[in-house]
CSV table of C-alpha atoms in Angstrom, one decimal:
chain,number,residue,atom,x,y,z
O,164,UNK,CA,-1.3,-17.4,-86.7
O,165,UNK,CA,1.5,-19.2,-86.4
O,166,UNK,CA,3.3,-19.9,-82.8
O,167,UNK,CA,6.0,-17.2,-83.7
O,168,UNK,CA,3.4,-14.5,-85.3
O,169,UNK,CA,1.4,-15.1,-81.6
O,170,UNK,CA,4.2,-14.4,-79.7
O,171,UNK,CA,5.5,-11.2,-81.3
O,172,UNK,CA,1.7,-10.2,-81.1
O,173,UNK,CA,1.4,-11.0,-77.5
O,174,UNK,CA,4.4,-7.8,-77.0
O,175,UNK,CA,1.3,-5.1,-77.4
O,176,UNK,CA,-1.1,-6.8,-77.1
O,177,UNK,CA,-4.7,-6.0,-75.5
O,178,UNK,CA,-5.6,-7.9,-72.0
O,179,UNK,CA,-8.1,-9.5,-74.2
O,180,UNK,CA,-6.2,-10.1,-76.8
O,181,UNK,CA,-3.2,-11.3,-74.9
O,182,UNK,CA,-6.3,-13.8,-73.4
O,183,UNK,CA,-7.2,-15.3,-76.7
O,184,UNK,CA,-3.8,-15.9,-77.9
O,185,UNK,CA,-3.1,-17.9,-74.3
O,186,UNK,CA,-5.8,-20.1,-75.4
O,187,UNK,CA,-4.8,-20.4,-78.7
O,188,UNK,CA,-1.1,-21.2,-77.9
O,189,UNK,CA,-2.1,-23.5,-75.1
O,190,UNK,CA,-4.0,-26.0,-77.4
O,191,UNK,CA,-0.6,-27.9,-77.9
O,192,UNK,CA,2.6,-28.3,-75.2
O,193,UNK,CA,4.7,-24.8,-75.3
O,194,UNK,CA,7.6,-24.1,-77.6
O,195,UNK,CA,10.8,-22.9,-75.2
O,196,UNK,CA,10.3,-20.1,-76.8
O,197,UNK,CA,6.6,-19.6,-76.2
O,198,UNK,CA,7.6,-20.3,-72.2
O,199,UNK,CA,10.1,-17.8,-72.2
O,200,UNK,CA,7.6,-15.0,-73.4
O,201,UNK,CA,4.6,-16.1,-71.0
O,202,UNK,CA,6.6,-16.5,-68.3
O,203,UNK,CA,7.5,-12.8,-68.3
O,204,UNK,CA,4.0,-12.1,-68.7
O,205,UNK,CA,3.7,-13.3,-64.4
O,206,UNK,CA,4.0,-9.8,-63.6
O,207,UNK,CA,1.9,-8.7,-66.2
O,208,UNK,CA,-0.3,-5.2,-64.1
O,209,UNK,CA,-3.8,-7.1,-65.0
O,210,UNK,CA,-4.7,-9.9,-62.5
O,211,UNK,CA,-6.6,-11.8,-64.4
O,212,UNK,CA,-4.2,-12.0,-67.3
O,213,UNK,CA,-1.7,-13.3,-64.4
O,214,UNK,CA,-4.0,-15.7,-63.1
O,215,UNK,CA,-4.8,-17.0,-66.4
O,216,UNK,CA,-0.6,-17.3,-67.1
O,217,UNK,CA,-0.4,-19.4,-64.3
O,218,UNK,CA,-3.2,-21.7,-64.8
O,219,UNK,CA,-1.3,-21.9,-68.8
O,220,UNK,CA,1.9,-23.0,-67.2
O,221,UNK,CA,0.8,-24.9,-64.6
O,222,UNK,CA,-1.3,-27.4,-67.4
O,223,UNK,CA,1.4,-27.3,-69.7
O,224,UNK,CA,3.6,-30.0,-69.8
O,225,UNK,CA,7.2,-28.0,-71.2
O,226,UNK,CA,9.9,-29.3,-68.6
O,227,UNK,CA,11.7,-25.5,-68.9
O,228,UNK,CA,8.7,-24.3,-67.3
O,229,UNK,CA,10.2,-25.1,-63.3
O,230,UNK,CA,13.9,-23.4,-64.4
O,231,UNK,CA,12.0,-20.2,-65.9
O,232,UNK,CA,9.6,-19.6,-63.4
O,233,UNK,CA,11.7,-19.7,-60.2
O,234,UNK,CA,13.8,-16.7,-60.4
O,235,UNK,CA,10.4,-14.6,-59.8
O,236,UNK,CA,10.3,-16.0,-56.3
O,237,UNK,CA,12.9,-13.4,-55.6
O,238,UNK,CA,10.3,-10.4,-56.9
O,239,UNK,CA,9.7,-7.6,-54.4
O,240,UNK,CA,6.2,-7.8,-55.6
O,241,UNK,CA,4.2,-10.4,-52.8
O,242,UNK,CA,1.6,-10.7,-55.7
O,243,UNK,CA,4.1,-12.1,-58.0
O,244,UNK,CA,6.1,-14.1,-56.0
O,245,UNK,CA,3.1,-15.8,-54.5
O,246,UNK,CA,2.0,-16.6,-58.1
O,247,UNK,CA,5.6,-18.2,-58.8
O,248,UNK,CA,5.2,-20.4,-55.4
O,249,UNK,CA,1.8,-21.7,-56.5
O,250,UNK,CA,3.1,-22.4,-60.0
O,251,UNK,CA,6.4,-24.7,-58.7
O,252,UNK,CA,4.0,-26.3,-55.8
O,253,UNK,CA,1.4,-27.4,-58.4
O,254,UNK,CA,4.5,-28.3,-60.7
O,255,UNK,CA,5.4,-30.8,-57.8
O,256,UNK,CA,8.6,-33.3,-58.3
O,257,UNK,CA,8.8,-31.9,-61.6
O,258,UNK,CA,9.7,-28.4,-60.2
O,259,UNK,CA,12.2,-30.0,-57.5
O,260,UNK,CA,15.6,-29.8,-59.2
O,261,UNK,CA,15.0,-25.8,-60.8
O,262,UNK,CA,14.4,-25.1,-57.0
O,263,UNK,CA,17.4,-27.1,-55.5
O,264,UNK,CA,19.7,-25.7,-58.1
O,265,UNK,CA,18.3,-22.1,-57.5
O,266,UNK,CA,18.4,-23.0,-54.3
O,267,UNK,CA,22.0,-22.9,-54.1
O,268,UNK,CA,22.3,-19.5,-54.2
O,269,UNK,CA,19.2,-17.7,-52.9
O,270,UNK,CA,19.2,-15.6,-50.4
O,271,UNK,CA,17.6,-15.8,-46.9
O,272,UNK,CA,14.2,-15.0,-47.6
O,273,UNK,CA,14.2,-17.0,-51.0
O,274,UNK,CA,16.0,-20.0,-49.4
O,275,UNK,CA,12.4,-19.9,-46.9
O,276,UNK,CA,10.2,-19.8,-49.7
O,277,UNK,CA,11.7,-22.1,-51.5
O,278,UNK,CA,11.8,-24.6,-49.1
O,279,UNK,CA,8.7,-24.0,-47.4
O,280,UNK,CA,7.9,-25.2,-50.9
O,281,UNK,CA,10.0,-28.4,-50.9
O,282,UNK,CA,8.5,-29.3,-47.7
O,283,UNK,CA,4.7,-28.9,-49.1
O,284,UNK,CA,5.5,-31.0,-52.2
O,285,UNK,CA,6.6,-33.8,-49.4
O,286,UNK,CA,9.1,-35.2,-51.9
O,287,UNK,CA,12.6,-36.9,-50.0
O,288,UNK,CA,15.0,-36.4,-53.0
O,289,UNK,CA,15.4,-33.0,-51.6
O,290,UNK,CA,16.1,-34.2,-48.4
O,291,UNK,CA,20.0,-33.8,-48.2
O,292,UNK,CA,19.7,-30.6,-50.0
O,293,UNK,CA,17.4,-29.0,-46.8
O,294,UNK,CA,19.8,-31.0,-44.6
O,295,UNK,CA,23.1,-28.7,-45.9
O,296,UNK,CA,20.9,-25.7,-45.1
O,297,UNK,CA,20.7,-26.5,-42.0
O,298,UNK,CA,23.4,-26.8,-41.3
O,299,UNK,CA,25.2,-23.6,-42.6
O,300,UNK,CA,22.2,-21.1,-42.0
O,301,UNK,CA,22.2,-18.8,-39.0
O,302,UNK,CA,18.9,-16.9,-39.8
O,303,UNK,CA,16.1,-18.7,-37.6
O,304,UNK,CA,13.0,-18.2,-39.8
O,305,UNK,CA,15.2,-20.0,-42.5
O,306,UNK,CA,16.2,-23.0,-39.6
O,307,UNK,CA,12.3,-23.2,-38.5
O,308,UNK,CA,11.6,-23.3,-42.3
O,309,UNK,CA,14.0,-26.6,-42.6
O,310,UNK,CA,12.9,-28.6,-39.7
O,311,UNK,CA,9.2,-28.2,-40.4
O,312,UNK,CA,10.3,-29.3,-44.2
O,313,UNK,CA,12.5,-32.2,-42.9
O,314,UNK,CA,9.5,-33.2,-40.8
O,315,UNK,CA,6.9,-33.3,-43.8
O,316,UNK,CA,9.5,-35.0,-45.7
O,317,UNK,CA,9.9,-37.6,-42.4
O,318,UNK,CA,13.6,-37.5,-42.5
O,319,UNK,CA,14.9,-39.7,-40.6
O,320,UNK,CA,18.6,-39.1,-41.3
O,321,UNK,CA,17.4,-35.3,-39.7
O,322,UNK,CA,16.5,-36.4,-36.6
O,323,UNK,CA,19.9,-35.5,-34.8
O,324,UNK,CA,20.8,-32.3,-36.8
O,325,UNK,CA,17.1,-31.3,-35.7
O,326,UNK,CA,17.9,-32.0,-31.9
O,327,UNK,CA,20.8,-30.7,-32.0
O,328,UNK,CA,19.1,-27.0,-32.3
O,329,UNK,CA,16.7,-27.4,-29.5
O,330,UNK,CA,18.9,-25.7,-26.8
O,331,UNK,CA,19.9,-23.2,-29.9
O,332,UNK,CA,16.5,-21.1,-29.0
O,333,UNK,CA,13.6,-21.9,-27.6
O,334,UNK,CA,11.5,-20.8,-29.9
O,335,UNK,CA,12.9,-23.6,-32.1
O,336,UNK,CA,11.1,-26.0,-29.9
O,337,UNK,CA,7.8,-26.6,-31.0
O,338,UNK,CA,8.3,-26.7,-34.4
O,339,UNK,CA,11.1,-29.0,-33.5
O,340,UNK,CA,8.4,-31.4,-31.5
O,341,UNK,CA,6.1,-31.2,-34.5
O,342,UNK,CA,8.8,-31.9,-37.1
O,343,UNK,CA,9.9,-35.0,-34.6
O,344,UNK,CA,6.8,-36.3,-34.3
O,345,UNK,CA,5.9,-36.3,-38.4
O,346,UNK,CA,9.5,-38.6,-38.4
O,347,UNK,CA,8.1,-41.0,-35.9
O,348,UNK,CA,10.8,-43.3,-35.1
O,349,UNK,CA,12.0,-44.2,-31.8
O,350,UNK,CA,14.9,-42.0,-31.2
O,351,UNK,CA,12.9,-38.8,-31.9
O,352,UNK,CA,9.9,-40.4,-29.6
O,353,UNK,CA,12.5,-40.5,-26.9
O,354,UNK,CA,13.9,-37.7,-27.0
O,355,UNK,CA,10.2,-36.0,-26.3
O,356,UNK,CA,9.3,-37.8,-24.0
O,357,UNK,CA,12.6,-37.1,-22.2
O,358,UNK,CA,12.7,-33.0,-22.6
O,359,UNK,CA,8.5,-33.1,-21.8
O,360,UNK,CA,9.0,-32.5,-18.1
O,361,UNK,CA,10.7,-28.8,-18.7
O,362,UNK,CA,8.8,-27.9,-21.3
O,363,UNK,CA,6.2,-24.8,-21.7
O,364,UNK,CA,2.7,-25.0,-22.1
O,365,UNK,CA,3.4,-24.1,-25.9
O,366,UNK,CA,6.0,-26.5,-26.4
O,367,UNK,CA,4.1,-29.5,-24.7
O,368,UNK,CA,1.2,-28.5,-26.8
O,369,UNK,CA,3.2,-29.2,-29.7
O,370,UNK,CA,4.6,-32.4,-28.4
O,371,UNK,CA,1.1,-33.6,-27.3
O,372,UNK,CA,0.1,-33.4,-30.4
O,373,UNK,CA,2.8,-34.6,-32.5
O,374,UNK,CA,2.6,-38.2,-30.3
O,375,UNK,CA,-1.3,-38.7,-30.6
O,376,UNK,CA,-0.2,-39.2,-34.2
O,377,UNK,CA,2.8,-41.7,-33.5
O,378,UNK,CA,2.8,-43.0,-30.2
O,379,UNK,CA,2.7,-46.2,-28.7
O,380,UNK,CA,1.3,-48.0,-25.8
O,381,UNK,CA,3.7,-46.6,-23.4
O,382,UNK,CA,3.0,-42.9,-24.5
O,383,UNK,CA,-1.0,-43.7,-24.2
O,384,UNK,CA,-0.3,-44.7,-20.8
O,385,UNK,CA,1.7,-41.9,-19.6
O,386,UNK,CA,-0.9,-39.0,-21.3
O,387,UNK,CA,-3.7,-40.6,-19.1
O,388,UNK,CA,-1.2,-40.2,-16.6
O,389,UNK,CA,-0.5,-36.6,-17.9
O,390,UNK,CA,-4.3,-36.0,-18.1
O,391,UNK,CA,-4.9,-35.3,-13.7
O,392,UNK,CA,-2.3,-32.5,-13.8
O,393,UNK,CA,-2.9,-30.8,-16.8
O,394,UNK,CA,-5.6,-27.9,-17.1
O,395,UNK,CA,-7.2,-26.5,-20.3
O,396,UNK,CA,-6.6,-26.2,-23.6
O,397,UNK,CA,-3.3,-28.8,-22.8
O,398,UNK,CA,-6.2,-31.0,-21.6
O,399,UNK,CA,-8.0,-30.8,-24.5
O,400,UNK,CA,-5.2,-31.8,-26.7
O,401,UNK,CA,-4.1,-34.5,-24.7
O,402,UNK,CA,-8.0,-35.8,-25.5
O,403,UNK,CA,-7.1,-35.9,-29.0
O,404,UNK,CA,-4.2,-37.1,-28.2
O,405,UNK,CA,-5.6,-40.3,-26.7
O,406,UNK,CA,-8.6,-40.8,-29.3
O,407,UNK,CA,-5.9,-41.0,-32.0
O,408,UNK,CA,-4.3,-43.5,-30.6
O,409,UNK,CA,-6.9,-45.1,-29.2
O,410,UNK,CA,-8.7,-45.7,-32.3
O,411,UNK,CA,-5.2,-46.8,-33.5
O,412,UNK,CA,-3.8,-49.0,-31.1
O,413,UNK,CA,-7.4,-50.3,-29.8
O,414,UNK,CA,-6.5,-49.3,-26.4
O,415,UNK,CA,-9.5,-48.6,-23.5
O,416,UNK,CA,-9.2,-45.5,-21.4
O,417,UNK,CA,-10.2,-45.9,-17.9
O,418,UNK,CA,-14.1,-46.0,-16.8
O,419,UNK,CA,-14.2,-43.7,-14.2
O,420,UNK,CA,-15.1,-40.1,-12.7
O,421,UNK,CA,-11.9,-38.3,-13.5
O,422,UNK,CA,-12.0,-39.3,-16.9
O,423,UNK,CA,-15.7,-38.6,-17.5
O,424,UNK,CA,-15.7,-35.1,-15.7
O,425,UNK,CA,-13.2,-34.2,-18.6
O,426,UNK,CA,-14.8,-35.4,-21.2
O,427,UNK,CA,-17.5,-33.4,-19.9
O,428,UNK,CA,-15.7,-30.6,-19.2
O,429,UNK,CA,-13.6,-31.3,-23.0
O,430,UNK,CA,-17.8,-31.6,-24.9
O,431,UNK,CA,-19.2,-28.3,-23.1
O,432,UNK,CA,-15.9,-26.0,-23.2
O,433,UNK,CA,-13.3,-27.1,-26.4
O,434,UNK,CA,-13.0,-26.1,-29.4
O,435,UNK,CA,-15.3,-28.6,-32.1
O,436,UNK,CA,-12.2,-30.0,-33.2
O,437,UNK,CA,-11.7,-31.4,-29.4
O,438,UNK,CA,-15.6,-31.9,-29.1
O,439,UNK,CA,-15.1,-34.4,-31.6
O,440,UNK,CA,-11.9,-35.8,-30.3
O,441,UNK,CA,-13.8,-36.2,-27.1
O,442,UNK,CA,-17.1,-38.1,-28.6
O,443,UNK,CA,-14.9,-40.7,-29.6
O,444,UNK,CA,-14.4,-41.8,-26.4
O,445,UNK,CA,-17.5,-42.4,-25.0
O,446,UNK,CA,-17.7,-46.1,-25.5
O,447,UNK,CA,-18.4,-47.6,-21.7
O,448,UNK,CA,-20.5,-43.6,-20.4
O,449,UNK,CA,-23.8,-42.8,-20.7
O,450,UNK,CA,-24.7,-41.4,-17.9
O,451,UNK,CA,-27.3,-38.1,-17.2
O,452,UNK,CA,-24.2,-35.7,-17.2
O,453,UNK,CA,-22.6,-37.9,-20.2
O,454,UNK,CA,-26.2,-37.6,-22.1
O,455,UNK,CA,-26.3,-33.9,-21.0
O,456,UNK,CA,-23.2,-32.3,-22.9
O,457,UNK,CA,-24.3,-35.0,-25.7
O,458,UNK,CA,-27.3,-33.0,-26.7
O,459,UNK,CA,-26.2,-29.8,-25.4
O,460,UNK,CA,-23.8,-29.9,-28.6
O,461,UNK,CA,-25.4,-31.8,-30.7
O,462,UNK,CA,-25.4,-30.5,-34.1
O,463,UNK,CA,-21.5,-29.8,-33.5
O,464,UNK,CA,-20.9,-31.5,-37.2
O,465,UNK,CA,-22.1,-34.6,-38.5
O,466,UNK,CA,-18.8,-36.8,-36.9
O,467,UNK,CA,-19.8,-35.8,-33.2
O,468,UNK,CA,-23.7,-36.2,-34.0
O,469,UNK,CA,-22.9,-40.1,-35.1
O,470,UNK,CA,-20.5,-40.7,-32.5
O,471,UNK,CA,-23.1,-39.5,-29.4
O,472,UNK,CA,-26.4,-40.5,-31.3
O,473,UNK,CA,-26.2,-44.1,-29.8
O,474,UNK,CA,-25.9,-42.0,-26.3
O,475,UNK,CA,-29.7,-41.3,-26.2
O,476,UNK,CA,-30.4,-44.7,-27.5
O,477,UNK,CA,-28.7,-46.5,-24.9
O,478,UNK,CA,-30.6,-44.5,-22.2
O,479,UNK,CA,-33.6,-42.6,-23.3
O,480,UNK,CA,-34.8,-41.7,-20.4
O,481,UNK,CA,-31.8,-39.5,-19.5
O,482,UNK,CA,-32.2,-38.7,-22.8
O,483,UNK,CA,-36.0,-37.2,-22.3
O,484,UNK,CA,-35.4,-35.9,-19.4
O,485,UNK,CA,-32.3,-33.8,-20.4
O,486,UNK,CA,-34.0,-32.6,-23.8
O,487,UNK,CA,-37.0,-30.6,-21.8
O,488,UNK,CA,-33.9,-28.4,-20.5
O,489,UNK,CA,-32.0,-28.0,-23.7
O,490,UNK,CA,-34.5,-28.4,-26.6
O,491,UNK,CA,-36.3,-25.1,-24.8
O,492,UNK,CA,-33.7,-22.4,-25.7
O,493,UNK,CA,-32.0,-24.3,-28.3
O,494,UNK,CA,-31.0,-22.9,-31.8
O,495,UNK,CA,-30.8,-25.7,-33.3
O,496,UNK,CA,-34.4,-26.7,-32.6
O,497,UNK,CA,-35.5,-28.5,-36.5
O,498,UNK,CA,-32.2,-31.4,-35.8
O,499,UNK,CA,-33.0,-32.1,-32.2
O,500,UNK,CA,-37.1,-31.9,-33.0
O,501,UNK,CA,-35.8,-34.7,-35.1
O,502,UNK,CA,-33.6,-36.3,-33.1
O,503,UNK,CA,-36.1,-36.9,-30.7
O,504,UNK,CA,-38.2,-39.0,-33.5
O,505,UNK,CA,-35.9,-40.9,-33.5
O,506,UNK,CA,-35.1,-41.7,-30.3
O,507,UNK,CA,-38.9,-42.2,-29.1
O,508,UNK,CA,-39.2,-44.9,-32.6
O,509,UNK,CA,-36.0,-46.7,-31.8
O,510,UNK,CA,-37.2,-46.3,-28.0
O,511,UNK,CA,-41.2,-46.9,-29.1
O,512,UNK,CA,-41.9,-44.6,-26.1
O,513,UNK,CA,-41.3,-47.0,-23.1
O,514,UNK,CA,-38.8,-44.6,-21.1
O,515,UNK,CA,-41.5,-42.0,-21.7
O,516,UNK,CA,-43.6,-44.2,-19.4
O,517,UNK,CA,-40.8,-43.8,-16.6
O,518,UNK,CA,-41.2,-40.0,-16.9
O,519,UNK,CA,-43.1,-38.1,-13.4
O,520,UNK,CA,-46.4,-36.7,-14.6
O,521,UNK,CA,-45.0,-32.9,-14.1
O,522,UNK,CA,-41.6,-34.3,-16.5
O,523,UNK,CA,-44.6,-35.3,-19.0
O,524,UNK,CA,-46.3,-32.0,-18.8
O,525,UNK,CA,-43.2,-30.2,-19.3
O,526,UNK,CA,-42.3,-32.4,-22.7
O,527,UNK,CA,-45.8,-31.4,-24.0
O,528,UNK,CA,-45.7,-28.1,-23.1
O,529,UNK,CA,-42.8,-28.1,-25.2
O,530,UNK,CA,-44.1,-29.5,-28.2
O,531,UNK,CA,-46.7,-26.7,-27.8
O,532,UNK,CA,-44.3,-24.3,-27.9
O,533,UNK,CA,-42.4,-25.3,-30.7
O,534,UNK,CA,-46.5,-24.8,-33.0
O,535,UNK,CA,-45.5,-21.8,-33.5
O,536,UNK,CA,-41.7,-21.8,-34.4
O,537,UNK,CA,-40.2,-20.0,-37.6
O,538,UNK,CA,-39.1,-23.3,-38.8
O,539,UNK,CA,-42.0,-24.9,-40.6
O,540,UNK,CA,-40.2,-28.5,-39.9
O,541,UNK,CA,-40.0,-27.9,-36.0
O,542,UNK,CA,-44.0,-27.1,-36.7
O,543,UNK,CA,-44.7,-30.2,-38.1
O,544,UNK,CA,-42.7,-32.2,-35.4
O,545,UNK,CA,-44.8,-30.7,-32.8
O,546,UNK,CA,-47.9,-31.2,-34.0
O,547,UNK,CA,-46.9,-35.0,-35.0
O,548,UNK,CA,-45.4,-35.8,-31.7
O,549,UNK,CA,-48.2,-34.2,-30.2
O,550,UNK,CA,-50.8,-36.2,-31.6
O,551,UNK,CA,-48.5,-39.4,-30.9
O,552,UNK,CA,-47.6,-38.6,-26.9
O,553,UNK,CA,-50.4,-36.1,-26.1
O,554,UNK,CA,-53.3,-36.3,-27.5
O,555,UNK,CA,-55.2,-34.3,-25.6
O,556,UNK,CA,-53.2,-31.6,-25.5
O,557,UNK,CA,-53.0,-32.1,-29.3
O,558,UNK,CA,-57.0,-31.1,-29.2
O,559,UNK,CA,-56.7,-27.8,-27.0
O,560,UNK,CA,-53.9,-26.9,-29.5
O,561,UNK,CA,-55.9,-27.4,-32.9
O,562,UNK,CA,-56.6,-23.6,-33.6
O,563,UNK,CA,-52.3,-23.1,-33.6
O,564,UNK,CA,-52.4,-26.1,-36.1
O,565,UNK,CA,-54.9,-25.5,-38.2
O,566,UNK,CA,-53.5,-21.5,-38.7
O,567,UNK,CA,-50.2,-23.0,-40.0
O,568,UNK,CA,-49.0,-21.4,-43.4
O,569,UNK,CA,-47.4,-24.3,-45.0
O,570,UNK,CA,-49.7,-26.4,-46.7
O,571,UNK,CA,-48.6,-29.6,-46.3
O,572,UNK,CA,-48.3,-29.4,-42.5
O,573,UNK,CA,-51.8,-28.6,-42.6
O,574,UNK,CA,-52.3,-31.5,-45.1
O,575,UNK,CA,-50.6,-33.2,-42.5
O,576,UNK,CA,-53.0,-31.8,-39.5
O,577,UNK,CA,-56.0,-33.6,-41.9
O,578,UNK,CA,-54.6,-36.9,-42.5
O,579,UNK,CA,-54.7,-37.2,-38.5
O,580,UNK,CA,-57.8,-35.9,-38.1
O,581,UNK,CA,-59.8,-37.9,-40.6
O,582,UNK,CA,-58.9,-40.6,-38.0
O,583,UNK,CA,-60.1,-39.1,-35.1
O,584,UNK,CA,-64.1,-37.8,-33.3
O,585,UNK,CA,-65.2,-35.1,-31.4
O,586,UNK,CA,-66.2,-31.7,-31.5
O,587,UNK,CA,-63.0,-30.0,-31.4
O,588,UNK,CA,-62.1,-32.3,-34.5
O,589,UNK,CA,-65.3,-31.2,-36.4
O,590,UNK,CA,-64.8,-27.5,-35.6
O,591,UNK,CA,-61.3,-27.9,-37.3
O,592,UNK,CA,-62.4,-29.5,-40.3
O,593,UNK,CA,-64.5,-27.0,-40.6
O,594,UNK,CA,-62.4,-24.5,-40.8
O,595,UNK,CA,-60.1,-26.0,-42.5
O,596,UNK,CA,-62.7,-26.6,-45.5
O,597,UNK,CA,-62.8,-22.8,-45.6
O,598,UNK,CA,-58.7,-22.2,-45.9
O,599,UNK,CA,-57.5,-20.2,-48.8
O,600,UNK,CA,-55.5,-23.7,-50.3
O,601,UNK,CA,-57.9,-25.6,-52.6
O,602,UNK,CA,-56.1,-28.3,-52.1
O,603,UNK,CA,-56.9,-28.1,-48.0
O,604,UNK,CA,-60.2,-26.9,-48.0
O,605,UNK,CA,-61.5,-30.1,-50.8
O,606,UNK,CA,-59.2,-32.4,-48.6
O,607,UNK,CA,-61.1,-31.3,-45.1
O,608,UNK,CA,-64.8,-31.2,-47.1
O,609,UNK,CA,-63.6,-34.6,-48.4
O,610,UNK,CA,-63.1,-35.3,-44.6
O,611,UNK,CA,-66.4,-33.9,-43.6
O,612,UNK,CA,-68.4,-35.6,-46.0
O,613,UNK,CA,-67.4,-39.1,-44.9
O,614,UNK,CA,-67.4,-38.5,-41.5
O,615,UNK,CA,-71.8,-37.2,-42.4
O,616,UNK,CA,-70.3,-34.1,-40.0
O,617,UNK,CA,-73.3,-31.3,-40.6
O,618,UNK,CA,-72.2,-27.7,-41.6
């Protein structure tokens, strides 16, 4: 069927037929006539058809698509409006000329919508057009959209105009500082530094976030001084900004009690992104407070784990002491048991010799409790650690290990038993020889025969 016939049939086709026609038409670049008909289907009552139309228009390279799609951002139907916005955003810079043209006759709501999309596209070619809107609009939402978009495209030309808006409305302040931070010129940074003292907490929050991205050495040391004056959550944002500047400028943070306490507080109390930021500033800290905080929060995410793991290797004795208290009630027992094995292997167990007899007994008792964990990997790790570190205790709990419902855990137990002698070992082997799993029972019988144990 030719394109003309397909387009004609499209007008009264069923949902399934529309899908088939779209698929057929999409095999080649749409003609202008095809675009004109397909774009109308953005308003189709079937959501599946609308999605299919959107995908077809995004993937097709006909140059008229943006021009015909733009008017739909004025639709009273929010689903249609958003769909048109998504198409324009995905079209990227190719959609900008049509958007700029429509911007000139759009109302406030549509201007904001278009400028939001322009900012997300992030191309500087629309800089002058957005500035013109900002110069004349009286609508607060449009002003905020313009400021945010100009920040996204890093418009240094707009800095003075953005700063002019600072005294118009306090609600503009966070967006202004976010935009100036993204622009990152010396003029922008100097303005933020000048206004910081008089800013409210929400504005300071935005300012600190911004200078974390673009600050210099002077800003770095100013933030260090500011950290001592602030309470959470502002102190958390300062730590994140310091982490970014520390990484970018290769500047060291002070190694003192105040900074340590702040990092411990952030790691223990803050949201995930700030915990990760604090973990990047731990290079010179490895005392018990830092290690306990890091261990208690181990498992936040892979980046945090990688950043703090060296702390445990640096001070294994404190790690072992902290582990006894933290691992007993942690929901991340599998992760912590695996970590313990890594540390004890790296340390070759030397740090364990510095534990008091009571602490060592507590550690062994912890492993015996983990023998009954619901997690088979935790049970396996507990068994291995008992045999390596607390053999006498391991022998007392052979019955518990032999009852493990995981075949491979019992096979690992048999490996240990094959290398040991004694009545407890023999009894465990005889019990495992009667195991319902054939592989386990046969391996146990093989070991019994090799040892010459009488059944």
